[in-house]
Tab-separated table of C-alpha atoms in Angstrom:
chain	number	residue	atom	x	y	z
A	12	MET	CA	0.000	0.000	0.000
A	13	TYR	CA	3.009	2.292	0.498
A	14	GLU	CA	3.070	3.332	-3.151
A	15	LEU	CA	-0.678	4.043	-3.166
A	16	LEU	CA	-0.579	6.638	-0.384
A	17	PRO	CA	0.073	9.733	-2.551
A	18	GLN	CA	-3.023	8.998	-4.648
A	19	LEU	CA	-5.125	8.067	-1.621
A	20	SER	CA	-4.029	11.236	0.165
A	21	ALA	CA	-5.263	13.295	-2.785
A	22	TRP	CA	-8.648	11.540	-2.683
A	23	PHE	CA	-8.869	11.998	1.099
A	24	ALA	CA	-8.010	15.688	0.845
A	25	GLY	CA	-10.722	16.092	-1.783
A	26	GLY	CA	-13.318	15.139	0.797
A	27	GLU	CA	-14.918	12.302	-1.172
A	28	ARG	CA	-15.286	8.834	0.303
A	29	PHE	CA	-13.226	6.068	-1.336
A	30	ALA	CA	-12.916	2.365	-0.583
A	31	LEU	CA	-9.811	0.469	0.458
A	32	VAL	CA	-9.591	-3.291	-0.157
A	33	THR	CA	-6.777	-5.025	1.741
A	34	VAL	CA	-5.456	-8.586	1.824
A	35	VAL	CA	-5.478	-9.371	5.557
A	36	ASN	CA	-4.931	-13.153	5.551
A	37	THR	CA	-3.585	-15.665	3.035
A	38	PHE	CA	-3.510	-19.440	2.908
A	39	SER	CA	-1.648	-21.778	0.554
A	40	SER	CA	-0.610	-20.288	-2.810
A	41	ALA	CA	-2.277	-16.893	-2.513
A	42	PRO	CA	-1.002	-14.523	-5.223
A	43	ARG	CA	-0.470	-11.407	-3.061
A	44	PRO	CA	0.773	-11.133	0.549
A	45	PRO	CA	-1.023	-9.553	3.517
A	46	GLY	CA	-0.973	-5.797	3.119
A	47	ALA	CA	-1.496	-5.822	-0.646
A	48	ALA	CA	-4.187	-3.276	-1.387
A	49	MET	CA	-6.514	-1.915	-4.031
A	50	ALA	CA	-8.445	1.340	-3.746
A	51	VAL	CA	-11.471	2.596	-5.646
A	52	SER	CA	-12.447	6.259	-5.810
A	53	ALA	CA	-15.969	7.652	-5.758
A	54	SER	CA	-15.701	8.139	-9.519
A	55	GLY	CA	-14.637	4.522	-10.096
A	56	GLU	CA	-10.874	5.018	-10.559
A	57	VAL	CA	-8.822	2.013	-9.436
A	58	VAL	CA	-5.259	1.847	-8.099
A	59	GLY	CA	-3.413	-1.174	-6.732
A	60	SER	CA	-4.146	-4.897	-6.807
A	61	VAL	CA	-5.125	-7.625	-4.352
A	62	SER	CA	-4.872	-10.783	-6.428
A	63	GLY	CA	-3.128	-10.135	-9.719
A	64	GLY	CA	-6.469	-10.368	-11.510
A	65	CYS	CA	-8.275	-13.385	-10.029
A	66	VAL	CA	-10.796	-11.530	-7.871
A	67	GLU	CA	-10.214	-7.930	-8.893
A	68	GLY	CA	-13.666	-7.644	-10.450
A	69	ALA	CA	-15.399	-8.874	-7.303
A	70	ALA	CA	-13.219	-6.633	-5.137
A	71	TYR	CA	-14.214	-3.654	-7.271
A	72	ASP	CA	-17.924	-4.429	-6.775
A	73	LEU	CA	-17.430	-4.773	-3.016
A	74	ALA	CA	-15.562	-1.473	-2.947
A	75	GLN	CA	-18.421	0.270	-4.746
A	76	GLU	CA	-20.818	-1.193	-2.192
A	77	ALA	CA	-18.672	0.085	0.698
A	78	ILE	CA	-18.599	3.567	-0.830
A	79	ALA	CA	-22.393	3.547	-1.162
A	80	THR	CA	-23.225	2.115	2.286
A	81	GLY	CA	-20.318	3.358	4.373
A	82	LEU	CA	-20.031	-0.102	5.933
A	83	PRO	CA	-16.861	-2.223	6.155
A	84	ALA	CA	-16.901	-5.991	5.621
A	85	LEU	CA	-14.591	-9.024	5.676
A	86	HIS	CA	-14.779	-11.423	2.708
A	87	ARG	CA	-13.045	-14.730	1.919
A	88	PHE	CA	-12.197	-15.988	-1.562
A	89	GLY	CA	-11.044	-19.548	-2.214
A	90	VAL	CA	-10.601	-21.823	-5.185
A	91	SER	CA	-12.926	-21.142	-8.111
A	92	ASP	CA	-15.143	-24.088	-9.021
A	93	ASP	CA	-16.154	-25.463	-12.432
A	94	ASP	CA	-18.660	-22.666	-12.928
A	95	ALA	CA	-16.984	-20.292	-15.372
A	96	PHE	CA	-18.747	-17.352	-13.742
A	97	ALA	CA	-17.742	-18.186	-10.153
A	98	VAL	CA	-15.261	-15.861	-8.482
A	99	GLY	CA	-12.204	-17.498	-6.972
A	100	LEU	CA	-8.462	-18.041	-7.105
A	101	THR	CA	-7.253	-20.281	-9.903
A	102	CYS	CA	-3.937	-20.737	-8.065
A	103	GLY	CA	-5.615	-22.779	-5.332
A	104	GLY	CA	-5.042	-20.365	-2.474
A	105	ILE	CA	-7.385	-18.570	-0.107
A	106	ILE	CA	-7.382	-14.864	0.716
A	107	ASP	CA	-9.340	-12.755	3.171
A	108	LEU	CA	-10.139	-9.247	1.970
A	109	PHE	CA	-11.188	-6.432	4.249
A	110	VAL	CA	-13.206	-3.791	2.410
A	111	GLU	CA	-13.652	-0.453	4.151
A	112	PRO	CA	-14.900	3.014	3.288
A	113	VAL	CA	-12.372	5.776	3.932
A	114	ASP	CA	-13.299	9.354	4.739
A	115	ALA	CA	-12.783	11.792	7.598
A	116	ALA	CA	-15.536	10.159	9.661
A	117	SER	CA	-14.587	6.500	9.181
A	118	PHE	CA	-10.788	6.881	9.286
A	119	PRO	CA	-9.873	10.168	11.014
A	120	GLN	CA	-6.267	9.001	11.494
A	121	PHE	CA	-5.658	8.536	7.763
A	122	ALA	CA	-4.075	11.937	7.113
A	123	ALA	CA	-1.608	11.466	9.978
A	124	LEU	CA	-0.782	7.977	8.700
A	125	ALA	CA	-0.089	9.215	5.175
A	126	GLU	CA	1.993	12.159	6.398
A	127	ALA	CA	4.167	9.967	8.635
A	128	ALA	CA	4.700	7.443	5.842
A	129	ALA	CA	5.591	10.231	3.398
A	130	ARG	CA	8.260	11.402	5.849
A	131	GLN	CA	9.493	7.783	5.993
A	132	GLU	CA	8.835	7.674	9.711
A	133	PRO	CA	7.880	4.287	11.214
A	134	VAL	CA	4.109	4.103	11.638
A	135	ALA	CA	1.510	1.334	11.829
A	136	VAL	CA	-2.259	1.241	11.752
A	137	ALA	CA	-4.262	-1.453	13.535
A	138	THR	CA	-7.752	-2.190	12.160
A	139	CYS	CA	-10.492	-4.215	13.844
A	140	LEU	CA	-11.554	-7.011	11.455
A	141	GLN	CA	-13.976	-8.916	13.666
A	142	GLY	CA	-15.049	-9.288	17.274
A	143	PRO	CA	-17.089	-7.381	19.832
A	144	GLY	CA	-15.315	-4.100	19.051
A	145	THR	CA	-16.286	-1.649	16.343
A	146	LEU	CA	-15.700	-3.234	12.937
A	147	GLY	CA	-13.249	-1.067	11.015
A	148	ALA	CA	-12.051	0.909	14.061
A	149	HIS	CA	-8.455	2.114	13.714
A	150	ARG	CA	-5.584	2.718	16.104
A	151	LEU	CA	-2.562	4.613	14.788
A	152	LEU	CA	0.779	3.581	16.278
A	153	THR	CA	4.191	5.228	16.216
A	154	PRO	CA	7.106	4.540	18.561
A	155	GLY	CA	5.973	7.378	20.837
A	156	HIS	CA	2.326	8.141	20.041
A	157	THR	CA	-1.086	6.510	19.614
A	158	ALA	CA	-4.404	7.744	18.224
A	159	GLY	CA	-7.775	6.018	17.981
A	160	THR	CA	-9.425	3.394	20.148
A	161	PHE	CA	-11.096	0.011	19.900
A	162	GLY	CA	-13.383	0.939	22.787
A	163	ASP	CA	-11.678	-1.048	25.550
A	164	PRO	CA	-8.569	0.116	27.479
A	165	GLY	CA	-7.195	-3.404	27.869
A	166	LEU	CA	-7.633	-4.176	24.188
A	167	ASP	CA	-6.079	-0.852	23.223
A	168	ALA	CA	-3.043	-1.583	25.401
A	169	SER	CA	-2.530	-5.074	23.944
A	170	VAL	CA	-2.953	-3.841	20.370
A	171	THR	CA	-0.414	-1.076	21.028
A	172	GLU	CA	2.159	-3.480	22.449
A	173	ALA	CA	1.758	-6.066	19.690
A	174	GLY	CA	1.522	-3.451	16.951
A	175	ARG	CA	4.726	-1.708	17.977
A	176	GLY	CA	6.479	-5.056	18.029
A	177	LEU	CA	5.361	-5.741	14.475
A	178	LEU	CA	6.381	-2.230	13.464
A	179	ASP	CA	9.870	-2.768	14.877
A	180	ALA	CA	10.144	-5.936	12.785
A	181	GLY	CA	8.584	-4.321	9.703
A	182	GLU	CA	5.851	-6.997	9.645
A	183	THR	CA	2.245	-6.747	8.462
A	184	ARG	CA	-0.250	-9.399	9.591
A	185	THR	CA	-3.396	-10.248	11.551
A	186	VAL	CA	-3.183	-10.830	15.317
A	187	HIS	CA	-5.836	-12.024	17.770
A	188	PHE	CA	-6.885	-11.035	21.282
A	189	GLY	CA	-9.652	-11.507	23.794
A	190	ALA	CA	-12.390	-8.913	24.156
A	191	HIS	CA	-10.332	-7.053	26.770
A	192	GLY	CA	-6.904	-7.663	25.221
A	193	GLU	CA	-6.247	-11.159	26.547
A	194	ARG	CA	-3.424	-12.749	24.578
A	195	MET	CA	-4.534	-16.409	24.702
A	196	SER	CA	-7.764	-15.792	22.844
A	197	ASP	CA	-9.007	-15.207	19.315
A	198	VAL	CA	-12.249	-13.315	19.951
A	199	VAL	CA	-10.976	-10.124	18.288
A	200	ALA	CA	-9.057	-10.114	14.994
A	201	VAL	CA	-6.866	-7.079	14.376
A	202	PHE	CA	-4.930	-6.381	11.205
A	203	VAL	CA	-1.669	-4.496	11.780
A	204	ARG	CA	-0.211	-2.808	8.711
A	205	SER	CA	3.354	-1.577	9.229
A	206	PHE	CA	4.823	1.278	7.246
A	207	ALA	CA	8.481	0.882	8.094
A	208	PRO	CA	10.968	2.985	6.150
A	209	PRO	CA	12.164	1.160	3.022
A	210	PRO	CA	15.177	-1.109	3.536
A	211	ARG	CA	18.564	0.151	2.422
A	212	MET	CA	20.699	-1.054	-0.436
A	213	VAL	CA	24.230	0.315	-0.572
A	214	VAL	CA	26.125	-0.193	-3.822
A	215	PHE	CA	29.867	0.366	-3.542
A	216	GLY	CA	31.808	1.148	-6.696
A	217	ALA	CA	30.820	3.664	-9.390
A	218	ILE	CA	31.044	1.324	-12.380
A	219	ASP	CA	28.647	0.558	-15.243
A	220	PHE	CA	27.440	-2.606	-13.517
A	221	ALA	CA	26.600	-0.506	-10.459
A	222	ALA	CA	24.202	1.668	-12.475
A	223	ALA	CA	22.186	-1.425	-13.402
A	224	VAL	CA	22.214	-2.705	-9.802
A	225	VAL	CA	20.984	0.684	-8.593
A	226	ARG	CA	18.071	0.544	-11.050
A	227	VAL	CA	16.994	-2.952	-10.035
A	228	GLY	CA	17.390	-2.049	-6.351
A	229	LYS	CA	14.964	0.836	-6.782
A	230	TYR	CA	12.579	-1.499	-8.613
A	231	LEU	CA	12.650	-3.865	-5.620
A	232	GLY	CA	11.729	-1.028	-3.267
A	233	TYR	CA	15.074	-0.292	-1.627
A	234	HIS	CA	16.404	3.124	-0.671
A	235	VAL	CA	19.579	2.955	-2.749
A	236	THR	CA	22.871	4.661	-1.960
A	237	LEU	CA	25.823	4.637	-4.386
A	238	CYS	CA	29.178	5.123	-2.651
A	239	ASP	CA	32.642	5.546	-4.160
A	240	ALA	CA	35.772	7.378	-3.036
A	241	ARG	CA	36.388	8.856	-6.490
A	242	PRO	CA	34.410	12.072	-7.061
A	243	VAL	CA	34.971	12.059	-10.812
A	244	PHE	CA	32.963	8.813	-11.093
A	245	ALA	CA	30.492	9.092	-8.201
A	246	THR	CA	28.117	11.678	-9.632
A	247	LYS	CA	24.353	12.031	-9.736
A	248	ALA	CA	24.553	12.450	-13.506
A	249	ARG	CA	26.010	8.935	-13.849
A	250	PHE	CA	23.615	7.409	-11.304
A	251	PRO	CA	20.324	9.308	-11.636
A	252	ASP	CA	18.281	6.435	-10.173
A	253	ALA	CA	20.153	6.425	-6.848
A	254	ASP	CA	18.455	8.067	-3.889
A	255	GLU	CA	21.821	9.439	-2.894
A	256	VAL	CA	25.358	9.430	-4.276
A	257	VAL	CA	28.102	9.603	-1.645
A	258	VAL	CA	31.766	10.377	-2.197
A	259	ASP	CA	33.641	8.684	0.633
A	260	TRP	CA	35.887	5.739	1.330
A	261	PRO	CA	33.497	2.764	1.409
A	262	HIS	CA	34.636	1.336	4.749
A	263	ARG	CA	34.428	4.751	6.400
A	264	TYR	CA	30.923	5.362	5.036
A	265	LEU	CA	29.744	1.972	6.314
A	266	ARG	CA	31.326	2.534	9.711
A	267	ASP	CA	29.552	5.880	10.017
A	268	ASN	CA	26.269	4.493	8.635
A	269	PRO	CA	26.071	0.944	10.024
A	270	PRO	CA	23.659	-1.470	8.336
A	271	ASP	CA	20.661	-2.987	10.080
A	272	ASP	CA	19.245	-6.458	9.549
A	273	ARG	CA	17.279	-5.353	6.454
A	274	THR	CA	20.222	-3.709	4.663
A	275	VAL	CA	21.814	-5.291	1.584
A	276	LEU	CA	25.378	-4.443	0.567
A	277	CYS	CA	26.683	-4.915	-2.977
A	278	VAL	CA	30.455	-4.530	-3.183
A	279	LEU	CA	31.372	-3.806	-6.799
A	280	THR	CA	34.589	-1.857	-6.207
A	281	HIS	CA	36.790	-4.755	-7.424
A	282	ASP	CA	39.891	-3.238	-5.821
A	283	PRO	CA	41.532	-4.741	-2.709
A	284	LYS	CA	42.326	-1.362	-1.159
A	285	PHE	CA	38.575	-0.686	-1.124
A	286	ASP	CA	37.215	-4.232	-0.855
A	287	VAL	CA	39.073	-5.620	2.123
A	288	PRO	CA	38.516	-2.866	4.723
A	289	LEU	CA	34.927	-2.524	3.515
A	290	LEU	CA	34.212	-6.247	3.866
A	291	VAL	CA	35.729	-6.278	7.351
A	292	GLU	CA	33.121	-3.693	8.344
A	293	ALA	CA	30.317	-5.405	6.410
A	294	LEU	CA	30.842	-8.967	7.601
A	295	THR	CA	31.108	-8.001	11.268
A	296	GLY	CA	27.905	-5.946	11.084
A	297	GLN	CA	24.207	-6.804	10.872
A	298	ALA	CA	23.561	-6.604	7.125
A	299	ALA	CA	21.035	-9.072	5.722
A	300	TYR	CA	23.137	-9.643	2.600
A	301	VAL	CA	26.750	-8.970	1.650
A	302	GLY	CA	27.861	-9.717	-1.899
A	303	ALA	CA	31.131	-8.909	-3.651
A	304	ILE	CA	31.943	-8.963	-7.363
A	305	GLY	CA	35.065	-10.646	-8.718
A	306	SER	CA	36.498	-13.795	-10.254
A	307	ARG	CA	36.987	-16.992	-8.270
A	308	ARG	CA	40.692	-16.207	-8.035
A	309	THR	CA	39.889	-12.741	-6.692
A	310	HIS	CA	37.514	-14.311	-4.198
A	311	GLU	CA	40.176	-16.671	-2.848
A	312	GLN	CA	42.707	-13.834	-2.524
A	313	ARG	CA	40.061	-11.761	-0.777
A	314	LEU	CA	39.291	-14.555	1.702
A	315	THR	CA	42.983	-14.861	2.532
A	316	ALA	CA	43.223	-11.127	3.191
A	317	LEU	CA	40.104	-11.187	5.364
A	318	ARG	CA	41.409	-14.113	7.428
A	319	GLU	CA	44.603	-12.158	7.995
A	320	ARG	CA	42.404	-9.324	9.326
A	321	GLY	CA	40.976	-11.743	11.899
A	322	LEU	CA	37.571	-12.604	10.417
A	323	THR	CA	36.133	-15.913	11.591
A	324	ALA	CA	34.714	-18.751	9.513
A	325	PRO	CA	31.080	-17.873	10.378
A	326	GLU	CA	31.698	-14.259	9.367
A	327	LEU	CA	33.289	-15.288	6.071
A	328	ALA	CA	30.398	-17.666	5.404
A	329	ARG	CA	28.096	-14.626	5.186
A	330	LEU	CA	29.914	-13.402	2.071
A	331	HIS	CA	28.252	-14.102	-1.276
A	332	SER	CA	31.142	-14.073	-3.688
A	333	PRO	CA	31.401	-14.205	-6.622
A	334	ILE	CA	28.204	-12.200	-6.299
A	335	GLY	CA	24.905	-13.336	-7.850
A	336	LEU	CA	23.330	-16.537	-9.152
A	337	ASP	CA	24.580	-18.538	-12.122
A	338	LEU	CA	22.269	-17.237	-14.860
A	339	GLY	CA	24.928	-17.059	-17.558
A	340	GLY	CA	24.510	-13.295	-17.856
A	341	ARG	CA	27.193	-11.014	-19.241
A	342	THR	CA	25.733	-7.517	-19.593
A	343	PRO	CA	25.374	-5.094	-16.668
A	344	GLU	CA	21.600	-5.577	-16.761
A	345	GLU	CA	21.850	-9.374	-16.745
A	346	THR	CA	24.373	-9.207	-13.916
A	347	ALA	CA	22.055	-6.932	-11.930
A	348	ILE	CA	19.199	-9.415	-12.332
A	349	SER	CA	21.503	-12.204	-11.150
A	350	ILE	CA	22.394	-10.178	-8.038
A	351	ALA	CA	18.776	-9.219	-7.375
A	352	ALA	CA	17.685	-12.850	-7.677
A	353	GLN	CA	20.243	-13.878	-5.077
A	354	ILE	CA	19.172	-11.100	-2.713
A	355	ILE	CA	15.522	-12.192	-3.007
A	356	ALA	CA	16.459	-15.829	-2.430
A	357	VAL	CA	18.528	-15.023	0.654
A	358	ARG	CA	15.771	-12.807	2.055
A	359	ASN	CA	13.186	-15.559	1.654
A	360	GLY	CA	15.338	-18.556	2.529
A	361	ALA	CA	14.663	-19.995	-0.925
A	362	THR	CA	16.460	-22.834	-2.682
A	363	THR	CA	16.969	-21.037	-6.065
A	364	ARG	CA	16.007	-24.312	-7.751
A	365	PRO	CA	13.462	-24.307	-10.612
A	366	LEU	CA	9.916	-24.384	-9.240
A	367	SER	CA	9.271	-27.432	-11.412
A	368	ALA	CA	11.867	-29.283	-9.317
A	369	THR	CA	10.446	-28.298	-5.916
A	370	ARG	CA	7.407	-29.245	-3.875
A	371	GLY	CA	5.231	-27.381	-1.424
A	372	PRO	CA	3.910	-23.817	-1.500
A	373	ILE	CA	5.225	-21.566	-4.244
A	374	HIS	CA	4.753	-18.440	-2.133
A	375	ARG	CA	6.424	-18.463	1.256
A	376	ARG	CA	6.767	-16.110	4.197
A	377	ALA	CA	10.000	-14.154	4.151
A	378	VAL	CA	12.506	-15.166	6.812
A	379	ALA	CA	13.804	-11.611	7.089
A	380	SER	CA	12.026	-8.304	7.110
A	381	ALA	CA	11.336	-6.754	3.755
A	382	ALA	CA	9.932	-3.411	2.313
A	383	GLY	CA	6.785	-2.240	3.930
């Protein structure tokens, strides 16, 4: 939903009611994860998607109904049957969609939510899906502030505690409580949507391959920084897609801007005087992914240098080098896709094998936090 907020903010500011359709639960091979959203304006304009096409038509009709009645509702869609006109998911999954009208009366916290997200401040919104509370009630959560109530102090307190925990982890999902906030109960279902700042990708080395990696990083939703110690190469003109271009020694930049457990680091400098001190910083930090470009011979020389700097076997095992998956690519764009594929696989704990050679669910829950 993050990318929909500018359009939704314009609709909200215009004073007309619109409808928001959100995936709040998924089972089996559902096409979109919890948090995926579609919105419909009063004039019928549509933005976003909840299923990649399977139930979009039905979701649109439900959104129009919510706009007309002002009433929220929870709907479940499963496998479509043999009736060609039945609505369902051809992939075999199940999704729960929450359809709600949005205007100043039904969602008074929306403007504050959109403004915080636009400033890339961590913010979450908890929505009552079912239970004795008010269906569609919202509670806005930031690390130091709350707004909105579910009508019970105990429930509000439990939602705040759980919601802030999910916000810290960058997770979006449905949680359950008792009527007064009891944890070992499922009387009340609450959907917590986290708007954590986008994860960081730092690309080191102002080379042609880096420009392609920057582009694919932006496409994947990362806040991308290009860093190189050479000002003649590290320019915004050469890397227009980067969120920021930094001229600094790579290891010094990383030391001053330490990665968190959602950060990915792509080391493309291909020069030992840059690579080795940078990788010492990277592999002893918290980054979710560290990859370094180079031949197999370069990789072995690099490992030797890192061992001499005191890095341990578990730290060295975190290094993905030569960087990327074996796709046979040669161009900068093909190399960038190879790197992106490896980052996605590492983030999701995936095998990288062809789906035709694997069993079980195609879509899986990420093992590390991703973009909100």
